[in-house]
Amino acid sequence: MSVNHSITKEHQGSTKLRSFLFVLLFFVASSFSYGQENKNMDKVVIGDLRFILHTVERNQTLYSISKIYDCSQEEVLAANKNITGVIKKGMVLKIPDHTYQKPLAAKIDESKFVRHQIVSGDNYYQLNLKYGVDEQELLKFNPELKDGLKAGQIILVPLKSRAKAEPEATAKEASKNEPTAKESPATFRTKGADQNYNVGLYLPISAAVADSLKPTAKSLSFLSFYQGVLMAADQLAKTGVKVKLYVYDTERSSSNVDMLVKKPEFLSLDLIIGPVYPENQKVISELSAKNRIPMVSPLSTDDKYAKLNPWYFQVNPVKKMRMEATADYIINEFPKEKIIFLESDYSGPETRHLREYLNKKRGASEVAKGLTSSYNIWSRGTGELESQLKSDQPNILVMADINEVNVSIAMNRLSHLSNKYPLILVGVQEFSRMQSIEIENLHNVNLRYLSTYFVNYNLPAVSTFVENFKTEFGTEPSLFAFQGYDMTTFFLKSLQKKEKFSHNSPSGGDSELLHTSYHFTKISDFGGYTNDSFTVVEYANTFEVKALGVVRHTN
């Protein structure tokens, strides 16, 4: 996959799941940034050294392995800091290759180069603007840069004819270019077709790995997200879009993030995806706003930084917006039907907020009031509720409680009622993830809810993606993989098309997305954007799970 798009020293993408797990093990032991050097199946070159990749077989020990390769146990341990002397079958070890000799550097004519001393804040993007030389060419003549740009380094820069550089703006002039409170919509920085789009991917790859090196479900989920990003980059490369990924492991640590943003390539990024957790987003959000780099919050529903950063894009909107969009859907789908809200004094605020918003939108007329009522199914049972139901037409019930005990009780009682009365329960997506809820009950009550994602496996594009993913990684794609693919595709297509995000112009080519339909709206004059597009998902009594359409939240 890496043949079709560039991947930096921070990451060299692999095409098999086993390689990804090896990356994870290497990562926990070595550095904060996620990656490994270019390698084939047998050997890997890291810096000035070459290592043989050895898969531990049954009954092998450090001693027997070191004898095979004519090296000491201490050398093996030094090369594999993730082990403490205990090895297991299947582990991949790096063994020092003493036969390797570093290639001698070819002599160069220094008259064709200019010497440049790296200063704090230098990055490849700035050097490209100044000298017209890209990162790969600088690495060709300065192999020491593989470890990053470091203040004080003196490097050789090939002399090239280039347009006269514009004088640097003074601090006063630069301040004129800062985004104002009413600068809307945000315009992406765009590049020519022959240049790379630099994407920073900040994921908690090893956040869930504690004392064991065995990857947990959570760590594999974020690896799956990353694999989806790779699939998108590979697909975009076929259309001429060049993607360079900088992949970093944030763990779940703000101090890690603080260190990662100091890497010299940060200011060259065209797009930032992550961090995942809002408590780790503060520094990156501030730098995103200051340097006008679009920043995508991929999973969190916390809109704290969306209110402060005009370059912030929130994929999962706050729960309040989802409740209001659900009320809009009910009004439009069932304009004249009676709506019964299932709630109690112990219910959470979600159902109440949904009911109050719906009544506000419907109006306070006597007719509108008669179309809405509340019922406590927990304390009153189903007897009195039956008297309000009709057997010859669907009965619309609404429940947005997220207390699993309450939902389980209500769902069992409604499921029994569904034998006599046709029901449509409008709920929330959390119901489908509650372990104590029988899936059959969701179908019995014809559950409907709004979600920012839904994978329709009957679509040809989804089937193709699944097959390609299985070919590349040997496993089925999870929802995280679809999310990684769609976010990368959407935002890079927006960069490529030189489009803006506005109320009337969704960007990114929704038709190419697999599991969602993004539409971003600006949340305030000072803030960024939130996705206001939702898919209506139904668990039909025919035991199908299907999408009924896409709705948007309207104020």
XYZ file of C-alpha atoms in Angstrom, residues 103-487:
385
model
C 27.017 2.389 2.469
C 29.671 4.997 1.948
C 28.320 8.403 1.087
C 29.072 9.526 -2.441
C 31.290 12.566 -2.808
C 29.372 15.681 -3.675
C 30.311 19.041 -5.153
C 29.630 21.417 -2.295
C 29.732 24.388 -4.682
C 26.269 23.282 -5.806
C 24.887 23.483 -2.288
C 24.224 26.123 0.314
C 24.818 25.444 3.988
C 21.837 26.073 6.250
C 21.904 25.942 10.047
C 18.714 24.596 11.584
C 17.154 26.915 14.142
C 14.326 26.235 16.559
C 11.014 26.238 14.685
C 12.443 25.192 11.312
C 10.420 22.567 9.440
C 10.389 21.017 5.978
C 7.508 23.181 4.832
C 9.401 26.386 5.627
C 12.607 25.067 4.043
C 10.658 24.209 0.912
C 9.284 27.749 0.724
C 12.748 29.224 1.236
C 14.858 26.972 -0.984
C 12.372 25.172 -3.241
C 13.641 21.766 -2.054
C 11.316 19.104 -0.659
C 11.865 16.782 2.293
C 12.946 13.748 0.248
C 15.679 15.692 -1.507
C 17.010 17.086 1.760
C 17.109 13.572 3.232
C 19.008 12.352 0.164
C 21.937 14.672 0.868
C 21.532 14.824 4.659
C 20.754 11.293 5.916
C 21.147 12.444 9.504
C 17.777 14.209 9.118
C 16.048 10.849 9.372
C 15.977 11.529 13.129
C 14.290 14.887 12.583
C 15.395 18.506 12.306
C 17.429 19.543 15.330
C 18.472 23.052 16.269
C 22.169 23.642 15.539
C 22.436 21.112 12.691
C 24.135 22.351 9.528
C 22.696 20.786 6.395
C 23.452 20.959 2.681
C 20.643 22.384 0.552
C 20.841 21.938 -3.256
C 20.991 25.259 -5.085
C 17.938 25.764 -7.298
C 16.618 28.664 -9.283
C 13.492 29.857 -7.610
C 11.225 32.830 -7.503
C 12.402 35.671 -5.358
C 11.141 35.093 -1.881
C 8.752 37.610 -0.464
C 10.082 39.511 2.525
C 8.959 38.099 5.819
C 5.991 39.889 7.276
C 6.554 41.900 10.384
C 4.708 40.991 13.518
C 2.351 43.885 12.905
C 1.627 42.816 9.337
C 1.183 39.199 10.371
C -1.395 40.162 12.958
C -3.553 41.581 10.170
C -3.836 38.107 8.725
C -5.084 36.455 11.900
C -8.655 35.144 11.525
C -11.261 37.497 12.940
C -14.244 36.435 14.964
C -16.575 36.666 11.960
C -14.271 35.090 9.394
C -16.575 32.392 8.013
C -16.497 29.901 6.503
C -12.987 28.575 7.195
C -11.007 28.121 3.995
C -8.609 25.200 3.733
C -5.036 25.803 2.673
C -4.696 24.213 -0.745
C -1.770 22.887 -2.733
C -0.966 22.015 -6.294
C -1.744 18.584 -7.676
C 1.945 17.606 -7.691
C 2.490 18.191 -3.960
C 1.856 16.091 -0.872
C -0.874 16.637 1.664
C 0.683 16.221 5.072
C -1.688 14.618 7.570
C -0.987 14.329 11.296
C -2.774 11.386 12.894
C -2.853 11.543 16.711
C -4.208 8.269 18.125
C -3.971 6.538 21.540
C -2.522 3.392 19.981
C -1.065 2.019 23.208
C -3.344 3.790 25.690
C -5.032 0.555 26.711
C -1.860 -1.527 26.946
C -0.915 -1.831 30.611
C 1.559 -4.388 31.925
C 0.922 -6.935 29.186
C 2.149 -6.727 25.619
C -1.008 -8.437 24.440
C -3.016 -5.863 22.428
C -6.408 -5.126 23.938
C -9.674 -4.559 22.111
C -9.324 -0.815 22.505
C -5.800 -0.636 21.118
C -6.841 -2.814 18.183
C -9.791 -0.481 17.578
C -7.486 2.462 17.034
C -5.201 0.339 14.876
C -8.305 -0.437 12.835
C -9.036 3.292 12.544
C -5.493 3.801 11.297
C -5.868 0.957 8.797
C -8.966 2.712 7.459
C -6.889 5.870 7.008
C -4.334 3.867 5.032
C -7.072 2.453 2.803
C -8.318 5.974 2.088
C -4.826 7.268 1.329
C -4.257 4.358 -1.028
C -7.532 5.028 -2.842
C -6.819 8.762 -3.092
C -3.377 8.038 -4.521
C -5.078 6.394 -7.496
C -6.759 9.722 -8.262
C -3.515 11.695 -8.050
C -3.803 12.846 -4.440
C -0.494 12.354 -2.644
C -0.726 11.753 1.089
C 2.094 11.823 3.609
C 1.097 10.475 7.012
C 2.687 11.463 10.302
C 1.298 8.981 12.830
C 1.804 9.571 16.547
C 0.899 7.601 19.646
C -0.637 10.017 22.140
C -1.435 7.194 24.578
C -3.921 8.990 26.844
C -1.439 11.557 28.031
C -1.495 15.329 27.596
C 2.249 15.437 28.306
C 2.820 13.126 25.333
C 0.826 15.466 23.120
C 2.822 18.451 24.403
C 6.014 16.716 23.259
C 4.635 15.586 19.906
C 3.564 19.046 18.752
C 7.168 20.226 19.130
C 8.243 18.000 16.274
C 9.520 20.136 13.384
C 7.016 18.864 10.830
C 3.984 20.093 12.796
C 3.688 23.421 10.988
C 3.817 21.678 7.612
C 0.637 19.723 8.352
C -2.365 20.405 6.136
C -4.764 18.391 8.277
C -4.823 17.090 11.852
C -7.011 14.137 12.890
C -7.206 13.727 16.657
C -6.405 13.558 19.471
C -9.289 11.270 20.362
C -9.837 12.323 23.972
C -10.907 15.938 24.629
C -8.614 16.203 27.660
C -5.663 15.775 25.282
C -6.814 18.340 22.690
C -6.016 21.671 24.369
C -2.509 22.313 23.010
C -3.214 21.030 19.504
C -6.444 23.028 19.297
C -4.615 26.225 20.262
C -1.907 25.592 17.647
C -4.528 24.627 15.079
C -6.263 27.977 15.546
C -3.023 29.952 15.593
C -1.624 28.341 12.427
C -4.951 27.815 10.632
C -4.579 24.067 10.319
C -7.905 22.179 10.120
C -8.279 19.900 13.129
C -10.767 17.017 13.194
C -12.128 15.645 16.470
C -12.985 12.127 15.306
C -15.018 10.608 18.154
C -15.681 12.928 21.095
C -19.037 14.661 21.610
C -17.425 17.292 23.840
C -17.654 20.665 22.039
C -15.441 22.664 24.419
C -12.772 23.419 21.809
C -15.260 23.647 18.942
C -16.497 26.806 20.662
C -12.997 28.329 20.747
C -11.227 27.229 17.557
C -12.519 28.372 14.122
C -10.475 25.568 12.503
C -12.008 22.798 14.613
C -14.297 20.193 13.023
C -16.377 17.996 15.336
C -17.567 14.785 13.674
C -19.829 13.578 16.505
C -22.134 16.419 17.614
C -23.168 17.013 21.208
C -26.026 14.923 22.586
C -28.258 18.005 22.826
C -28.116 18.453 19.052
C -28.893 14.756 18.515
C -31.967 15.030 20.767
C -33.175 18.128 18.943
C -32.607 16.504 15.557
C -34.613 13.500 16.816
C -37.483 15.845 17.727
C -37.288 17.413 14.243
C -37.482 13.945 12.718
C -40.560 13.037 14.810
C -42.364 16.235 13.789
C -41.633 15.732 10.101
C -42.266 11.960 10.028
C -45.343 11.908 12.291
C -46.898 15.383 11.962
C -50.413 14.408 13.069
C -49.826 11.261 15.106
C -50.059 11.186 18.874
C -46.653 10.878 20.546
C -46.315 9.109 23.919
C -43.123 9.863 25.850
C -41.990 7.128 28.241
C -40.375 8.833 31.230
C -40.305 8.906 35.005
C -39.035 11.147 37.763
C -35.840 9.055 37.758
C -35.227 9.257 34.018
C -32.263 11.208 32.714
C -32.661 14.629 31.117
C -32.555 13.317 27.540
C -36.235 12.344 27.162
C -37.402 15.523 28.905
C -35.233 17.718 26.703
C -36.512 15.939 23.595
C -40.158 16.386 24.681
C -39.754 20.059 25.575
C -38.005 20.829 22.299
C -40.681 18.980 20.307
C -43.510 20.859 22.071
C -41.707 24.138 21.440
C -41.397 23.386 17.726
C -44.991 22.175 17.415
C -46.423 25.190 19.170
C -48.592 25.632 22.225
C -52.008 25.316 20.563
C -54.609 23.063 22.126
C -54.396 20.708 19.122
C -50.643 20.409 19.429
C -50.874 19.767 23.157
C -53.286 16.934 22.536
C -50.739 15.204 20.324
C -48.195 14.799 23.126
C -48.437 12.909 26.412
C -46.151 11.242 28.982
C -46.409 7.828 30.577
C -44.428 6.149 33.378
C -44.127 2.550 32.187
C -41.934 1.615 35.172
C -44.324 2.481 38.034
C -47.646 2.065 36.187
C -46.886 -1.028 34.127
C -48.583 -1.470 30.736
C -52.275 -1.707 31.701
C -53.139 1.978 31.385
C -50.824 2.348 28.392
C -52.822 -0.260 26.460
C -55.923 1.913 26.679
C -54.072 4.595 24.708
C -52.821 2.263 21.959
C -54.474 1.358 18.667
C -54.368 -2.086 17.105
C -54.934 -0.987 13.504
C -52.150 1.603 13.081
C -48.615 2.265 14.366
C -48.338 3.735 17.859
C -45.457 6.210 18.240
C -43.534 5.935 21.513
C -40.452 7.948 22.463
C -37.807 7.035 25.054
C -34.322 8.525 25.262
C -33.307 7.239 28.703
C -29.723 5.920 28.738
C -29.949 4.117 32.091
C -29.574 0.486 31.001
C -31.668 -0.921 33.863
C -34.596 1.371 33.016
C -34.267 0.672 29.298
C -34.152 -3.102 29.835
C -37.336 -3.079 31.916
C -39.188 -0.854 29.457
C -38.016 -2.837 26.441
C -39.249 -6.144 27.882
C -42.673 -4.681 28.611
C -42.958 -3.041 25.199
C -41.915 -6.247 23.487
C -44.898 -8.044 25.083
C -47.219 -5.247 23.957
C -45.923 -5.570 20.403
C -47.734 -8.906 20.118
C -51.054 -7.019 20.149
C -50.209 -3.498 19.033
C -47.974 -2.215 16.200
C -45.289 -0.058 17.815
C -42.634 2.338 16.602
C -40.223 3.247 19.395
C -38.093 6.303 18.664
C -35.029 5.988 20.875
C -31.288 6.597 20.925
C -28.329 4.736 19.440
C -27.095 3.759 22.907
C -29.880 1.114 23.039
C -28.146 -0.984 20.380
C -24.978 -1.188 22.500
C -26.603 -2.195 25.803
C -25.551 -5.744 26.681
C -28.720 -6.634 28.619
C -31.092 -5.747 25.761
C -32.183 -8.616 23.550
C -31.710 -7.726 19.872
C -35.043 -9.407 19.173
C -36.777 -6.852 21.389
C -35.310 -3.986 19.375
C -36.906 -5.476 16.275
C -40.213 -6.195 18.022
C -40.698 -2.519 18.869
C -39.406 -1.292 15.466
C -36.716 0.796 17.135
C -35.636 3.918 15.255
C -32.832 6.253 16.236
C -30.547 8.923 14.798
C -26.867 8.177 14.390
C -23.886 9.863 12.788
C -22.879 6.539 11.236
C -24.405 3.435 9.675
C -22.733 0.807 7.487
C -25.006 -0.590 4.768
C -23.284 -3.829 3.806
C -25.564 -4.214 0.789
C -23.935 -1.293 -1.007
C -21.392 -2.263 -3.697
C -18.855 0.314 -2.454
C -19.021 -1.145 1.068
C -18.632 -4.707 -0.232
C -15.596 -3.659 -2.258
C -14.050 -1.948 0.759
C -14.602 -5.009 2.946
C -12.971 -7.327 0.418
C -10.002 -4.993 -0.122
C -9.577 -4.582 3.640
C -9.585 -8.343 4.176
C -7.012 -8.730 1.412
C -4.728 -6.104 2.930
C -5.050 -6.932 6.624
C -6.513 -10.445 6.818
C -9.481 -9.425 8.962
C -12.938 -7.855 8.713
C -13.022 -4.045 9.046
C -14.571 -2.729 12.239
C -16.639 0.439 12.487
C -13.403 2.246 13.393
C -11.951 1.297 10.010
C -14.942 2.804 8.205
C -14.605 5.967 10.302
C -10.899 6.315 9.506
C -11.596 5.820 5.800
C -14.480 8.287 5.582
C -12.850 11.080 7.593
